[in-house]
Tab-separated table of C-alpha atoms in Angstrom:
chain	number	residue	atom	x	y	z
A	1272	UNK	CA	-15.575	-7.518	23.201
A	1273	UNK	CA	-13.088	-7.570	20.306
A	1274	UNK	CA	-10.958	-4.279	19.812
A	1275	UNK	CA	-11.242	-3.170	16.239
A	1276	UNK	CA	-7.940	-2.399	14.590
A	1277	UNK	CA	-6.880	-0.315	11.633
A	1278	UNK	CA	-5.191	-2.503	9.001
A	1279	UNK	CA	-2.748	-1.027	6.394
A	1280	UNK	CA	-1.999	-3.412	3.596
A	1281	UNK	CA	0.505	-2.777	0.822
A	1282	UNK	CA	4.229	-1.713	0.233
A	1283	UNK	CA	6.815	-0.990	2.654
A	1284	UNK	CA	10.189	0.178	0.742
A	1285	UNK	CA	13.091	2.191	0.533
A	1286	UNK	CA	13.455	4.878	-1.999
A	1287	UNK	CA	16.940	5.398	-3.289
A	1288	UNK	CA	18.170	8.896	-4.478
A	1289	UNK	CA	20.643	10.029	-6.845
A	1290	UNK	CA	22.777	11.333	-4.110
A	1291	UNK	CA	22.846	7.965	-2.218
A	1292	UNK	CA	20.375	8.564	0.279
A	1293	UNK	CA	17.859	6.016	1.226
A	1294	UNK	CA	14.498	6.869	2.733
A	1295	UNK	CA	12.335	4.259	4.340
A	1296	UNK	CA	8.773	4.613	3.024
A	1297	UNK	CA	5.945	3.591	0.595
A	1298	UNK	CA	2.549	5.084	1.059
A	1299	UNK	CA	1.178	2.757	3.618
A	1300	UNK	CA	3.985	2.357	5.625
A	1301	UNK	CA	4.095	6.092	5.909
A	1302	UNK	CA	0.171	5.805	6.975
A	1303	UNK	CA	0.983	3.167	9.376
A	1304	UNK	CA	3.894	4.977	11.053
A	1305	UNK	CA	2.050	8.256	11.366
A	1306	UNK	CA	-0.798	6.573	13.001
A	1307	UNK	CA	1.702	5.041	15.293
A	1308	UNK	CA	2.844	8.478	16.116
A	1309	UNK	CA	-0.653	9.213	17.031
A	1310	UNK	CA	-0.966	6.191	19.448
A	1311	UNK	CA	-3.450	4.317	17.271
A	1312	UNK	CA	-1.554	0.929	17.126
A	1313	UNK	CA	-2.214	0.226	13.617
A	1314	UNK	CA	-1.497	-3.302	11.937
A	1315	UNK	CA	0.467	-3.096	8.882
A	1316	UNK	CA	-0.043	-5.999	6.682
A	1317	UNK	CA	3.150	-6.000	4.222
A	1318	UNK	CA	5.976	-8.459	3.286
A	1319	UNK	CA	9.801	-7.750	3.256
A	1320	UNK	CA	12.802	-9.511	2.164
A	1321	UNK	CA	15.451	-11.643	4.126
A	1322	UNK	CA	17.938	-9.072	3.624
A	1323	UNK	CA	19.808	-5.845	5.169
A	1324	UNK	CA	16.904	-3.602	4.274
A	1325	UNK	CA	14.305	-5.767	5.592
A	1326	UNK	CA	16.208	-5.837	8.808
A	1327	UNK	CA	16.159	-2.154	8.709
A	1328	UNK	CA	12.415	-2.025	8.344
A	1329	UNK	CA	11.916	-4.470	11.474
A	1330	UNK	CA	14.198	-2.522	13.484
A	1331	UNK	CA	12.855	0.793	12.796
A	1332	UNK	CA	9.355	-0.587	13.277
A	1333	UNK	CA	10.375	-2.179	16.777
A	1334	UNK	CA	12.116	1.287	17.714
A	1335	UNK	CA	8.865	2.974	17.155
A	1336	UNK	CA	6.819	0.168	19.187
A	1337	UNK	CA	4.850	-0.661	16.045
A	1338	UNK	CA	3.198	-3.994	15.599
A	1339	UNK	CA	5.507	-6.482	13.340
A	1340	UNK	CA	2.766	-9.382	13.964
A	1341	UNK	CA	1.784	-9.291	10.067
A	1342	UNK	CA	5.264	-7.978	8.469
A	1343	UNK	CA	5.877	-11.030	6.669
A	1344	UNK	CA	9.594	-12.260	5.776
A	1345	UNK	CA	10.077	-13.504	2.106
A	1346	UNK	CA	12.768	-16.172	1.861
A	1347	UNK	CA	13.593	-15.372	-1.659
A	1348	UNK	CA	12.428	-11.887	-2.856
A	1349	UNK	CA	13.896	-8.691	-1.682
A	1350	UNK	CA	12.770	-5.963	0.223
A	1351	UNK	CA	11.013	-3.426	-1.867
A	1352	UNK	CA	13.153	-0.760	-3.505
A	1353	UNK	CA	12.401	2.347	-5.703
A	1354	UNK	CA	15.279	4.179	-7.700
A	1355	UNK	CA	14.490	7.765	-7.705
A	1356	UNK	CA	15.588	10.484	-10.281
A	1357	UNK	CA	14.891	13.842	-10.740
A	1358	UNK	CA	14.711	15.801	-13.906
A	1359	UNK	CA	13.791	19.251	-14.201
A	1360	UNK	CA	12.819	19.560	-10.952
A	1361	UNK	CA	10.332	16.441	-11.155
A	1362	UNK	CA	10.697	13.139	-9.647
A	1363	UNK	CA	10.599	9.999	-11.646
A	1364	UNK	CA	10.077	6.456	-10.039
A	1365	UNK	CA	11.530	3.145	-11.073
A	1366	UNK	CA	9.692	0.627	-8.972
A	1367	UNK	CA	11.997	-2.490	-8.942
A	1368	UNK	CA	10.061	-5.751	-9.797
A	1369	UNK	CA	9.434	-8.466	-8.338
A	1370	UNK	CA	9.886	-7.719	-4.474
A	1371	UNK	CA	8.688	-9.159	-1.341
A	1372	UNK	CA	5.645	-6.918	-1.149
A	1373	UNK	CA	4.334	-8.296	-4.298
A	1374	UNK	CA	3.852	-11.665	-2.485
A	1375	UNK	CA	2.164	-10.560	0.647
A	1376	UNK	CA	0.058	-13.416	2.187
A	1377	UNK	CA	-3.285	-12.977	3.854
A	1378	UNK	CA	-3.092	-11.845	7.505
A	1379	UNK	CA	-4.023	-14.347	10.183
A	1380	UNK	CA	-6.790	-12.536	11.388
A	1381	UNK	CA	-9.015	-10.328	9.521
A	1382	UNK	CA	-12.473	-10.349	12.121
A	1383	UNK	CA	-10.667	-7.473	13.959
A	1384	UNK	CA	-10.494	-4.807	11.286
A	1385	UNK	CA	-12.358	-1.984	11.848
A	1386	UNK	CA	-10.864	0.228	9.054
A	1387	UNK	CA	-8.592	-0.886	5.855
A	1388	UNK	CA	-6.426	1.323	4.020
A	1389	UNK	CA	-4.790	0.051	1.174
A	1390	UNK	CA	-3.154	1.386	-1.903
A	1391	UNK	CA	-3.571	0.443	-5.632
A	1392	UNK	CA	0.405	-0.145	-6.265
A	1393	UNK	CA	0.728	-3.102	-4.113
A	1394	UNK	CA	-1.830	-4.763	-6.408
A	1395	UNK	CA	0.241	-5.375	-9.180
A	1396	UNK	CA	0.606	-9.077	-8.772
A	1397	UNK	CA	-1.957	-11.926	-8.112
A	1398	UNK	CA	-0.717	-13.174	-4.832
A	1399	UNK	CA	-0.888	-9.492	-3.049
A	1400	UNK	CA	-4.211	-8.841	-4.840
A	1401	UNK	CA	-5.609	-12.380	-3.312
A	1402	UNK	CA	-4.413	-11.354	0.149
A	1403	UNK	CA	-6.379	-8.098	-0.262
A	1404	UNK	CA	-9.402	-9.788	-1.369
A	1405	UNK	CA	-9.371	-12.220	1.640
A	1406	UNK	CA	-9.273	-9.078	3.902
A	1407	UNK	CA	-11.917	-7.144	2.192
A	1408	UNK	CA	-14.119	-10.856	1.929
A	1409	UNK	CA	-14.239	-10.036	5.886
A	1410	UNK	CA	-16.459	-7.240	5.062
A	1411	UNK	CA	-14.015	-4.407	7.144
A	1412	UNK	CA	-16.855	-1.692	8.077
A	1413	UNK	CA	-14.933	1.177	6.635
A	1414	UNK	CA	-12.426	0.895	3.429
A	1415	UNK	CA	-10.025	3.771	2.569
A	1416	UNK	CA	-8.264	3.557	-0.900
A	1417	UNK	CA	-4.909	5.508	-1.935
A	1418	UNK	CA	-4.724	5.412	-5.575
A	1419	UNK	CA	-1.210	5.597	-6.696
A	1420	UNK	CA	-0.843	5.274	-10.275
A	1421	UNK	CA	2.805	4.456	-11.291
A	1422	UNK	CA	3.538	3.351	-14.722
A	1423	UNK	CA	3.742	0.625	-15.770
A	1424	UNK	CA	2.243	-0.765	-12.529
A	1425	UNK	CA	-1.463	-0.291	-13.126
A	1426	UNK	CA	-4.263	-1.185	-15.208
A	1427	UNK	CA	-7.380	1.116	-15.138
A	1428	UNK	CA	-9.973	-1.879	-15.010
A	1429	UNK	CA	-7.946	-3.225	-11.966
A	1430	UNK	CA	-7.936	0.174	-10.192
A	1431	UNK	CA	-11.540	0.830	-10.912
A	1432	UNK	CA	-12.559	-2.674	-9.511
A	1433	UNK	CA	-10.806	-1.755	-6.418
A	1434	UNK	CA	-12.773	1.285	-5.710
A	1435	UNK	CA	-15.920	-0.753	-5.387
A	1436	UNK	CA	-17.256	-0.743	-1.811
A	1437	UNK	CA	-14.697	1.970	-0.824
A	1438	UNK	CA	-15.781	4.653	1.890
A	1439	UNK	CA	-13.198	7.013	0.999
A	1440	UNK	CA	-10.726	7.405	-1.906
A	1441	UNK	CA	-7.414	9.600	-2.052
A	1442	UNK	CA	-6.251	10.418	-5.593
A	1443	UNK	CA	-4.678	13.545	-7.284
A	1444	UNK	CA	-6.631	15.385	-10.200
A	1445	UNK	CA	-4.219	13.863	-12.768
A	1446	UNK	CA	-4.821	10.228	-11.243
A	1447	UNK	CA	-8.704	11.169	-11.457
A	1448	UNK	CA	-8.096	12.390	-15.151
A	1449	UNK	CA	-6.520	9.083	-15.976
A	1450	UNK	CA	-9.057	7.040	-14.642
A	1451	UNK	CA	-12.309	8.930	-15.769
A	1452	UNK	CA	-10.902	9.545	-19.290
A	1453	UNK	CA	-11.717	12.510	-21.453
A	1454	UNK	CA	-15.519	13.182	-20.321
A	1455	UNK	CA	-14.300	14.139	-16.714
A	1456	UNK	CA	-17.457	14.195	-14.470
A	1457	UNK	CA	-15.529	13.647	-11.064
A	1458	UNK	CA	-18.517	13.362	-8.946
A	1459	UNK	CA	-20.591	11.387	-11.142
A	1460	UNK	CA	-17.585	9.153	-12.283
A	1461	UNK	CA	-16.856	8.339	-8.106
A	1462	UNK	CA	-20.571	7.785	-7.651
A	1463	UNK	CA	-20.364	5.239	-10.352
A	1464	UNK	CA	-17.390	3.325	-9.084
A	1465	UNK	CA	-17.462	3.423	-5.514
């Protein structure tokens, strides 16, 4: 019997702050890291650059005993990076483009996926969108979508299309308002698009 795994698809990156610190993250990576802490052994499907940041990510994952078999290495594109600025107590994000997670390839296997988690940010480029579509064509029994609307890296129609077939959708009230528009009927909107 094949053991079903949780597949986490999307970005892994470093947030760079004005004071010079950098923090390993990206919503999908954070979910994978927390699942690993709970002993769930997730499969992270992402892509890093052949650079010092990519090496740091690989080392951190190995130190935490995370599975790196679907952590892809890009020979040309850099590891994801976000420049964070804070103004009036509110953060703003400059998500650098292009980067390695814009070019995720489909995983080697998809038949052993029991739950698929993915965000919307890593779908800004065709190659990563195609890889996710390949995974979803394997009909994972459960799909969890983490909506993350970061200008200018999202289009309403594309995000709505990803919601079809989802079992769970995580989004903020602000993101729901952006997707649903002025006639905000949250339950009706989600029923229509899920």
